[in-house]
C-alpha positions as a LaTeX table, in Angstrom:
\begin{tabular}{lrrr}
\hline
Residue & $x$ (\AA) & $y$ (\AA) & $z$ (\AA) \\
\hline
Unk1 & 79.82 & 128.71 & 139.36 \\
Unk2 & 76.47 & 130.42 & 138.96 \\
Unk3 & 74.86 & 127.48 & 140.70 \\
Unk4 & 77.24 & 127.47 & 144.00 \\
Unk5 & 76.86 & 131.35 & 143.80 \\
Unk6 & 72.90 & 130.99 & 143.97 \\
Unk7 & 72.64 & 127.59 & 146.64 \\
Unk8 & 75.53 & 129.46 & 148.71 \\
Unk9 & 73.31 & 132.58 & 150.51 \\
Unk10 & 70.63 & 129.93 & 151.65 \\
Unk11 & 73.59 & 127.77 & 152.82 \\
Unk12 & 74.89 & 130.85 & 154.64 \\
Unk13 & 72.11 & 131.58 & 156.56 \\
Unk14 & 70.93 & 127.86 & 157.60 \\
Unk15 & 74.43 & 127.40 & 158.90 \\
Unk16 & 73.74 & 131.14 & 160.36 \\
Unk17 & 70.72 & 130.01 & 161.78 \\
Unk18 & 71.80 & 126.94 & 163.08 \\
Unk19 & 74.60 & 128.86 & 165.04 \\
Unk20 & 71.72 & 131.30 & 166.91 \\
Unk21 & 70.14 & 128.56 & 168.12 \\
Unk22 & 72.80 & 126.43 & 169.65 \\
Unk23 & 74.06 & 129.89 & 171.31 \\
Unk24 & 70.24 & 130.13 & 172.88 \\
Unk25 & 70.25 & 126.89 & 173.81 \\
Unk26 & 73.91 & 126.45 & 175.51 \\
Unk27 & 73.17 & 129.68 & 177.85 \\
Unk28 & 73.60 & 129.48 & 181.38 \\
Unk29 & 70.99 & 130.47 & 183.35 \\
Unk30 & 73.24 & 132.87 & 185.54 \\
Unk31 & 73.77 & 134.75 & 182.21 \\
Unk32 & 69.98 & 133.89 & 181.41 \\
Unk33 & 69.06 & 136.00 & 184.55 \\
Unk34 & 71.24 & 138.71 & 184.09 \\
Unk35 & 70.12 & 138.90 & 180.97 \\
Unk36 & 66.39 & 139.35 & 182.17 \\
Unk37 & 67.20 & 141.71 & 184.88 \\
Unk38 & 68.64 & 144.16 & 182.08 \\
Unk39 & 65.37 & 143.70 & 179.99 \\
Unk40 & 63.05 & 144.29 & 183.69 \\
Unk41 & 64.86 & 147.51 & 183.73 \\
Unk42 & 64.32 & 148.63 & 180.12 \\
Unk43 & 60.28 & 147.96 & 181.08 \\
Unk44 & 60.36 & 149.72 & 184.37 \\
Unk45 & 61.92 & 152.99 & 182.63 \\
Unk46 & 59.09 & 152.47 & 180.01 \\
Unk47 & 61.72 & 152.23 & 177.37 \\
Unk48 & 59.78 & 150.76 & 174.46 \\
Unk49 & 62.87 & 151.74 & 171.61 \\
Unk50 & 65.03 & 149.54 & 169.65 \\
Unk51 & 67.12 & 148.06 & 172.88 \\
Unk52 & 63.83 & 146.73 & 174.75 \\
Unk53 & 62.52 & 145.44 & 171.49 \\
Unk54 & 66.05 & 143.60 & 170.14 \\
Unk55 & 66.35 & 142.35 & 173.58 \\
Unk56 & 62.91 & 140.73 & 173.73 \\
Unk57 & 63.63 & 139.03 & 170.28 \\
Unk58 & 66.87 & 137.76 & 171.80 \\
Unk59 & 64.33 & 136.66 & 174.52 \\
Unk60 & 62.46 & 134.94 & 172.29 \\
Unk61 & 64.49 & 132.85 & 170.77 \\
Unk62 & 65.96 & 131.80 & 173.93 \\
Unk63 & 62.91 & 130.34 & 174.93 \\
Unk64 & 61.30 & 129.10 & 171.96 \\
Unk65 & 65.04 & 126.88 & 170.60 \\
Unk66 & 63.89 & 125.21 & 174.51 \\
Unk67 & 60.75 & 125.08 & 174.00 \\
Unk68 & 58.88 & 125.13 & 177.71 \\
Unk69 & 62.49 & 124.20 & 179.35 \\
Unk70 & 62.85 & 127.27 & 181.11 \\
Unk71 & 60.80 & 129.77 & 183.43 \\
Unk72 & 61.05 & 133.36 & 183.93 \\
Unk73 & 62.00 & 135.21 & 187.19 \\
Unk74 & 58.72 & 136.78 & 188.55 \\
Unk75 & 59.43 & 140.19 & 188.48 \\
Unk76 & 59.84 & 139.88 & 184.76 \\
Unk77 & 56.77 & 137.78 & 184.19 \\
Unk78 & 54.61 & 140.39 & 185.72 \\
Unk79 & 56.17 & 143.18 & 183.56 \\
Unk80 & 55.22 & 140.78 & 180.34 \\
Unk81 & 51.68 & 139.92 & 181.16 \\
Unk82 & 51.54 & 143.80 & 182.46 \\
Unk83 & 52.70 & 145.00 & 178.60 \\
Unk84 & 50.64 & 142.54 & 177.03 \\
Unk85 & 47.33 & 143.48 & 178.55 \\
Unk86 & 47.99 & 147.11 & 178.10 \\
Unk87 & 45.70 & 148.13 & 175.25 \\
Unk88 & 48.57 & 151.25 & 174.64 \\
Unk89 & 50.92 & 148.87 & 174.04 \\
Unk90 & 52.37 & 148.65 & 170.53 \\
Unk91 & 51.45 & 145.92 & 168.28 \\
Unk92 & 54.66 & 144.83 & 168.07 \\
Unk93 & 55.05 & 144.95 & 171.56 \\
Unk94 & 52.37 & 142.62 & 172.46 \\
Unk95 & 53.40 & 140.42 & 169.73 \\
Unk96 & 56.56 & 139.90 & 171.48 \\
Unk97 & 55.30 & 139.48 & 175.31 \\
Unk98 & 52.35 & 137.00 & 173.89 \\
Unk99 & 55.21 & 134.93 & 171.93 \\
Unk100 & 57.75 & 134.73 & 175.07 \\
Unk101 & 55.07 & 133.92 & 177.39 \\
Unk102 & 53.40 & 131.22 & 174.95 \\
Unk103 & 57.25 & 129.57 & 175.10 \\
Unk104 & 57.74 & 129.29 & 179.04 \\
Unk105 & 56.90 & 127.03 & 181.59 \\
Unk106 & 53.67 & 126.59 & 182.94 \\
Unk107 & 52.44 & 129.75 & 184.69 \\
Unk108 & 49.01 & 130.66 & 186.59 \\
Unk109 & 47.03 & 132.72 & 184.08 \\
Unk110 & 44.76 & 134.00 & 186.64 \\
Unk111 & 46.41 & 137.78 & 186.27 \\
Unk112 & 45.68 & 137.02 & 182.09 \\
Unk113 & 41.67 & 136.27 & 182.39 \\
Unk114 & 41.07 & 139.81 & 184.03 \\
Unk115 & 37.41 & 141.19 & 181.97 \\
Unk116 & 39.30 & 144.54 & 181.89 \\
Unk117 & 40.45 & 143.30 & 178.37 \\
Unk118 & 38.11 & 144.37 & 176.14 \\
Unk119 & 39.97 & 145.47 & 172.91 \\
Unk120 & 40.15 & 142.57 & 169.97 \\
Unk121 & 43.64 & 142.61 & 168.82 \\
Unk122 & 44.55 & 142.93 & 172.92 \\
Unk123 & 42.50 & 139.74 & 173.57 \\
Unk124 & 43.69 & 137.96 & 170.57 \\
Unk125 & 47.01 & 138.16 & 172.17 \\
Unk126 & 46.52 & 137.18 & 175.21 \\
Unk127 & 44.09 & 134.34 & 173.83 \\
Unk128 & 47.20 & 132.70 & 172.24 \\
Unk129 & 48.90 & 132.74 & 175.64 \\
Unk130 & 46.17 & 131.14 & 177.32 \\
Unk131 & 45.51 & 128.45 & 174.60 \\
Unk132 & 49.04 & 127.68 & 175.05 \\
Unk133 & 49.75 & 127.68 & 178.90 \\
Unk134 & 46.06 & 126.43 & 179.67 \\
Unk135 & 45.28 & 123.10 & 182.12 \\
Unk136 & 41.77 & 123.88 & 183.41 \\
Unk137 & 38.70 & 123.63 & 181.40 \\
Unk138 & 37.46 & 126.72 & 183.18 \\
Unk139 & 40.08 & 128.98 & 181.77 \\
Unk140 & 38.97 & 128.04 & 178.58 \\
Unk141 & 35.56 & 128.37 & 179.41 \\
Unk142 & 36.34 & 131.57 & 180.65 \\
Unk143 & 38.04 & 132.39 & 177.26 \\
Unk144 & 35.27 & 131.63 & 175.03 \\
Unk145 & 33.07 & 134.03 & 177.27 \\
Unk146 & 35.45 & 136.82 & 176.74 \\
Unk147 & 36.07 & 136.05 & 173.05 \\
Unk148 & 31.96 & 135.90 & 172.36 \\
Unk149 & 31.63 & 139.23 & 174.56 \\
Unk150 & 34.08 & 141.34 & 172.60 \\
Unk151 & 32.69 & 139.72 & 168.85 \\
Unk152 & 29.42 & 141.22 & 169.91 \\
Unk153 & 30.56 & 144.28 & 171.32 \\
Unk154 & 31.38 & 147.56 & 169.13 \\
Unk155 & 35.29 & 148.12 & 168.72 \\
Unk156 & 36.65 & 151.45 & 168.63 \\
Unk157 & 37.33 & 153.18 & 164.93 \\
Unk158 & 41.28 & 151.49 & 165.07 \\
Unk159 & 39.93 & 148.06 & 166.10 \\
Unk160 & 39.03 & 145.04 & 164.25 \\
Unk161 & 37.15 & 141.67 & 165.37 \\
Unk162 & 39.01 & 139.78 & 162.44 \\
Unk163 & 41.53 & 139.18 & 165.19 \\
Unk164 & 39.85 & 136.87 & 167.00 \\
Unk165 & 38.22 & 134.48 & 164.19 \\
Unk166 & 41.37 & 132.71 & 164.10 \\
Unk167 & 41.64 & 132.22 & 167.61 \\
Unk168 & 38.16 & 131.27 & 168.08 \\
Unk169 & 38.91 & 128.45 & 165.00 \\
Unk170 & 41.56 & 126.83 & 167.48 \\
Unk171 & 38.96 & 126.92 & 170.44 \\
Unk172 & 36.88 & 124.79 & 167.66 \\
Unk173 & 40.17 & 122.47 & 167.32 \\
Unk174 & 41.23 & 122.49 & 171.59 \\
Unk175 & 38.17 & 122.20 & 172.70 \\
Unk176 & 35.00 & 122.44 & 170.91 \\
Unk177 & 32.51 & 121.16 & 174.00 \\
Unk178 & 33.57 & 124.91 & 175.71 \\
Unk179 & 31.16 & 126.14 & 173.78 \\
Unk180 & 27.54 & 126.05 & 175.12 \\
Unk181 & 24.48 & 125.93 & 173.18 \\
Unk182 & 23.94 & 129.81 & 173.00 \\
Unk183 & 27.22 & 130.34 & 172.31 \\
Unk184 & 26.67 & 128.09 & 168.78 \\
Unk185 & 23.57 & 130.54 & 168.34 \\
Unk186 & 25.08 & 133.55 & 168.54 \\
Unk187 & 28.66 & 132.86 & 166.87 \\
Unk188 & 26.49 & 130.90 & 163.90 \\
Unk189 & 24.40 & 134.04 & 163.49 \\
Unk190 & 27.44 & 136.28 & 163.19 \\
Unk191 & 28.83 & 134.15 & 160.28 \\
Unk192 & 25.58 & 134.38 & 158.69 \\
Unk193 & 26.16 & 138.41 & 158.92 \\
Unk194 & 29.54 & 137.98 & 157.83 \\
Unk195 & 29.21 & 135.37 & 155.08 \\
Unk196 & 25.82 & 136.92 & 153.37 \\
Unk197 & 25.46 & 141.05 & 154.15 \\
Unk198 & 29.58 & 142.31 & 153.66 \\
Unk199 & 29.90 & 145.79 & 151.50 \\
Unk200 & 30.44 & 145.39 & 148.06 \\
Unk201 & 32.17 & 148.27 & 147.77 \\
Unk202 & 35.81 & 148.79 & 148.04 \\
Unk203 & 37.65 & 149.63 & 151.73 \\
Unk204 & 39.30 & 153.34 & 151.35 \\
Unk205 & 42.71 & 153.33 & 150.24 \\
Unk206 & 45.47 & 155.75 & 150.48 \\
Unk207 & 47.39 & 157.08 & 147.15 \\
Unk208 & 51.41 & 157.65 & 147.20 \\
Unk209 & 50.73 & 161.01 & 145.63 \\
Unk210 & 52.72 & 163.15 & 143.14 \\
Unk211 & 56.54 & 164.54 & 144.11 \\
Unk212 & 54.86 & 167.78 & 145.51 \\
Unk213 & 51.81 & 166.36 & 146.86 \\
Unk214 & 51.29 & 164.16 & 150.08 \\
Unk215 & 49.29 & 160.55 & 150.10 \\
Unk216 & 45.56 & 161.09 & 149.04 \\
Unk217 & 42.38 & 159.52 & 150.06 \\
Unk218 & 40.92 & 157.59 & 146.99 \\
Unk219 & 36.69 & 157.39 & 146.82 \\
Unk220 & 36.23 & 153.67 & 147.13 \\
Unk221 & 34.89 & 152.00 & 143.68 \\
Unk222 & 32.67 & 148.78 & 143.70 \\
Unk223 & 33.96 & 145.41 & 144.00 \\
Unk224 & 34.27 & 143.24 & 141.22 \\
Unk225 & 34.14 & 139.80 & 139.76 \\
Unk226 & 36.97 & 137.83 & 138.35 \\
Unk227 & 36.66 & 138.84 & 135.15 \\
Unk228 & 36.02 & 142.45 & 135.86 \\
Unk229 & 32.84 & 143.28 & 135.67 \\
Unk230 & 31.01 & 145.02 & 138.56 \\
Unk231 & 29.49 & 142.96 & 141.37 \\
Unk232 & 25.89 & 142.52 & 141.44 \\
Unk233 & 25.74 & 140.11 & 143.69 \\
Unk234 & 26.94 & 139.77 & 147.88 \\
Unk235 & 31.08 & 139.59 & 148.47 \\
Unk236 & 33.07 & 136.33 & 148.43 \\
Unk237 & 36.16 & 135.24 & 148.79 \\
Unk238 & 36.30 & 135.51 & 144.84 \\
Unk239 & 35.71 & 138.82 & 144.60 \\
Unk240 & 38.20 & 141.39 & 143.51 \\
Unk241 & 39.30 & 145.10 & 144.74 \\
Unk242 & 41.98 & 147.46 & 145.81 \\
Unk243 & 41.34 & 147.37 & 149.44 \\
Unk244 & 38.75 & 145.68 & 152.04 \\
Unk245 & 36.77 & 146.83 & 154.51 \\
Unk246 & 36.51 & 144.98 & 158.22 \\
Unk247 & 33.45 & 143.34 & 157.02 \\
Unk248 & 34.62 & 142.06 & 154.39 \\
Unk249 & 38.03 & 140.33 & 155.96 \\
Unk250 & 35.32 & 139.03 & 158.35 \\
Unk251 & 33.80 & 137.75 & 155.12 \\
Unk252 & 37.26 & 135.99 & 154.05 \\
Unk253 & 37.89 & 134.94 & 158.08 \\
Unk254 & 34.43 & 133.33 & 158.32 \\
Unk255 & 34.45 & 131.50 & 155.16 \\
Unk256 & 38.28 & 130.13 & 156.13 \\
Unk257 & 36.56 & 128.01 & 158.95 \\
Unk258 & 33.03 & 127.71 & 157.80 \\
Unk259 & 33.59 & 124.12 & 157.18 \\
Unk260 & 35.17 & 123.52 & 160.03 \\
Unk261 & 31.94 & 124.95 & 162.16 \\
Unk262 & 29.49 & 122.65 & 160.56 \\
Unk263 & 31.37 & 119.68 & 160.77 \\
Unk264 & 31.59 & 120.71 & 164.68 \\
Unk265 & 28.56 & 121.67 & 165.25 \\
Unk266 & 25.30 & 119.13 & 164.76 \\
Unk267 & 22.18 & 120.65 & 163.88 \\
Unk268 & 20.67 & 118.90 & 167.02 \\
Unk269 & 23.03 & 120.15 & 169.28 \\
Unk270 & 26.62 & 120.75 & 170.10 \\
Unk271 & 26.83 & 117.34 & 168.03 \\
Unk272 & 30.62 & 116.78 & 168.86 \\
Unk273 & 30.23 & 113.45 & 167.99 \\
Unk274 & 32.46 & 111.47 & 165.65 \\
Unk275 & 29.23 & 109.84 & 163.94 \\
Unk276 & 27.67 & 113.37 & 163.14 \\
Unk277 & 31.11 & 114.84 & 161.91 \\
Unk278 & 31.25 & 112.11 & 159.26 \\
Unk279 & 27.57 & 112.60 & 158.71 \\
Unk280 & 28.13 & 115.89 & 157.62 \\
Unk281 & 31.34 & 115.35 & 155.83 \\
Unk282 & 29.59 & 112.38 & 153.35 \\
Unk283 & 27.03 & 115.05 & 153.11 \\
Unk284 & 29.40 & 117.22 & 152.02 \\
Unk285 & 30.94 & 115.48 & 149.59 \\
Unk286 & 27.73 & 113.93 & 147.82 \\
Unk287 & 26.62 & 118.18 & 147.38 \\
Unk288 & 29.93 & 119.01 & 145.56 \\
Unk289 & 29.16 & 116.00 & 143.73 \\
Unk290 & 25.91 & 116.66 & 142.07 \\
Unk291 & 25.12 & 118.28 & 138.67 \\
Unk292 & 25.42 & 121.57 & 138.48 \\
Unk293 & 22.51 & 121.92 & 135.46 \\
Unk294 & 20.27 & 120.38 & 138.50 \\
Unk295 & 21.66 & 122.75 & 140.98 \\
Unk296 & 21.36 & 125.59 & 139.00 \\
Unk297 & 17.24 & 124.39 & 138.59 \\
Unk298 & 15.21 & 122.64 & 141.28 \\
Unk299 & 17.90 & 123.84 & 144.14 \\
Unk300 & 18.02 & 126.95 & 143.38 \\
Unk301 & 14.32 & 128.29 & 142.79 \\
Unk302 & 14.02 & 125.94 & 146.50 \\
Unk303 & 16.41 & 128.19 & 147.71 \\
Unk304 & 14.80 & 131.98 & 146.85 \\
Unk305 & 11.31 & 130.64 & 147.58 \\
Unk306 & 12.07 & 129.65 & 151.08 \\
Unk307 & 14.41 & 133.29 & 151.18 \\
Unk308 & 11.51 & 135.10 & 152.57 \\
Unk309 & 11.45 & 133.24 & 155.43 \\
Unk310 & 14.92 & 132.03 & 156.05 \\
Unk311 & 15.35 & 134.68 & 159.27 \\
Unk312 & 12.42 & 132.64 & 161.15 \\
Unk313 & 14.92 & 129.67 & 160.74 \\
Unk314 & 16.95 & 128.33 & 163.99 \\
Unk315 & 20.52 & 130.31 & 164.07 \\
Unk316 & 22.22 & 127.03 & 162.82 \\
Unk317 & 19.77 & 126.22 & 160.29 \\
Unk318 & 19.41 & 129.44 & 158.59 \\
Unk319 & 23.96 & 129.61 & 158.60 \\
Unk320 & 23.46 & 125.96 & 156.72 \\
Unk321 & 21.42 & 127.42 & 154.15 \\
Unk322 & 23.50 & 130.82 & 153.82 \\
Unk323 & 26.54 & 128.84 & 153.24 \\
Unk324 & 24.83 & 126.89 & 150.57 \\
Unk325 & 24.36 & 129.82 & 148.86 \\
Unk326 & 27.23 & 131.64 & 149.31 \\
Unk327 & 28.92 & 127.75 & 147.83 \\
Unk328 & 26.29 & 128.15 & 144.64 \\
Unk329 & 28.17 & 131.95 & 144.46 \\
Unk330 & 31.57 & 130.60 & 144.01 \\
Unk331 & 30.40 & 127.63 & 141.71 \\
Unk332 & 28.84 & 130.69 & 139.33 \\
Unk333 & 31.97 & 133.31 & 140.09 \\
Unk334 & 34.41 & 130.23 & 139.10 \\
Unk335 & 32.52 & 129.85 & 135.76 \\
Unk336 & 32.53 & 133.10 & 135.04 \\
Unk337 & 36.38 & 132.64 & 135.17 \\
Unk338 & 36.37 & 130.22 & 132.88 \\
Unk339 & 34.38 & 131.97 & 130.30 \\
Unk340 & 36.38 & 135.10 & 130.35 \\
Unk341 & 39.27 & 133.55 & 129.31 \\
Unk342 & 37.61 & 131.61 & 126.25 \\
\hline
\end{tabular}
């Protein structure tokens, strides 16, 4: 009995589940329009409460149990790609226009690659759309431009760039020719920024407070390594706090598609060659391979002798040899694991 009672909930809601979707996918598309027309109104009266946003999830999942099998009237379309460039949007709001308009059929995005944009986490939505809808190699082209100008440009205090890392990593994945030869530069000098120089202090976090005291702001306290101690050395992925700052998520973003980058990316070049991705890869593999007694000699005093002038370095070079070191910092972090618990 206590197994049927525990497999019975998941049953439930798969069956549940299975129900919504047939519903979205058996409705006509007189209802379907009527439907729409409602939801056009709620947008026109700028009525952004619970109704507008249950209705676009309904919306939603209409679309996305079709998957690209049906388009939506024009007056609505506008009102979408209208709420999802507005940087006063909500969040969630934008979340839901960028998801519906990634589901429908083909549409011109000419209205979506407007420069206006400038905001990340606006961008980062309307990114997704494009990457989704796009047929030209302009558009994207025209993304990437966008997407470089607003990583080097300073956000506003509520803004963060780690938005678009990820969609910049599907760019890499699309279509990694978009990107010109100064675009490599300047993106691999950012991750050298990123991966090497992030705070190793702690972000500021807010306390719950007492029963007759509201939340308090806590001092931010160093990072620290896995086994407690205080960091010394530059953040990684390894390293442990309370909270982050935005250059240190950039820290955990960049390292997430680090690899990914220099396999791209030759040294010579865009290199999108097959024959320099498996270059690098066996190259790779042979450095995870090797002792780490010799790494932790001859490699190492290579490394700090040449530090002084790494910055004279070509941008791709000098992210090659800060992601070797920031590698050599997780080898020594991971046995510092081990050791603590000996």
């Amino acid at each position: 009995p206590a197994r049927v009672a525990a497999v019975k909930p998941s049953s439930m809601y798969a069956s549940g589940s299975e129900s919504l979707i047939k519903q979205a996918r058996e409705i006509q598309e007189e209802e379907l329009h009527k439907f729409c027309v409602r939801i056009s109104k709620l947008l026109v009266n700028q009525d952004y409460g619970n109704e507008t946003v249950d209705s676009l999830q309904r919306l939603y999942l209409i679309f996305s149990a079709t998957k690209y099998g049906r388009i939506l009237p024009p007056d609505l379309l506008k009102k979408l790609q209208s709420l999802l460039c507005s940087p006063h949007s909500s969040e969630q709001l934008q979340a839901l226009a960028s998801a519906i308009l990634r589901e429908t059929l083909y549409f011109g995005l000419h209205s979506l690659c407007s420069e206006e944009v400038q905001d990340s986490r606006t961008v980062s939505y309307v990114s997704a759309v494009i990457l989704a809808q796009v047929r030209v190699k302009d558009e994207v082209s025209a993304l990437v431009h966008r997407l470089l100008k607003c990583l080097e440009s300073r956000q506003p205090e509520a803004q963060s760039t780690r938005h678009l890392l990820p969609v910049l990593s599907k760019i890499i994945s699309l279509s990694p020719e978009s990107l010109t030869e100064d675009h490599i530069n300047l993106v691999s000098r950012k991750l050298v920024d990123w991966l090497r120089y992030a705070s190793i202090q702690q972000g500021v976090s807010m306390s719950s407070g007492g029963f007759f005291t509201g939340p308090r702001t806590r001092q931010p306290g160093p990072i620290t390594e896995v086994d407690g101690t205080v960091a010394a050395d530059f953040f990684t992925v390894l390293c442990v706090g309370h909270s982050y700052t935005d250059d240190q998520w950039m820290n955990l973003y960049a390292f997430s598609m680090i690899r990914k980058w220099l396999l791209c990316y030759d040294t010579e070049g865009s290199g999108n060659a097959d024959s320099a991705a498996e270059h690098k890869k066996v190259l790779f593999i042979q450095s995870v391979q090797d002792d780490r007694s010799e790494v932790d000699g001859s490699v190492m005093s290579m490394v700090s002798a040449t530090s002084t002038s790494s910055r004279l370095l070509p941008p791709k070079e000098r992210l090659r040899e800060k992601a070797f070191e920031y590698c050599h910092r997780l080898i020594e972090q991971s046995d510092r694991s081990e050791h603590s618990y000996v």
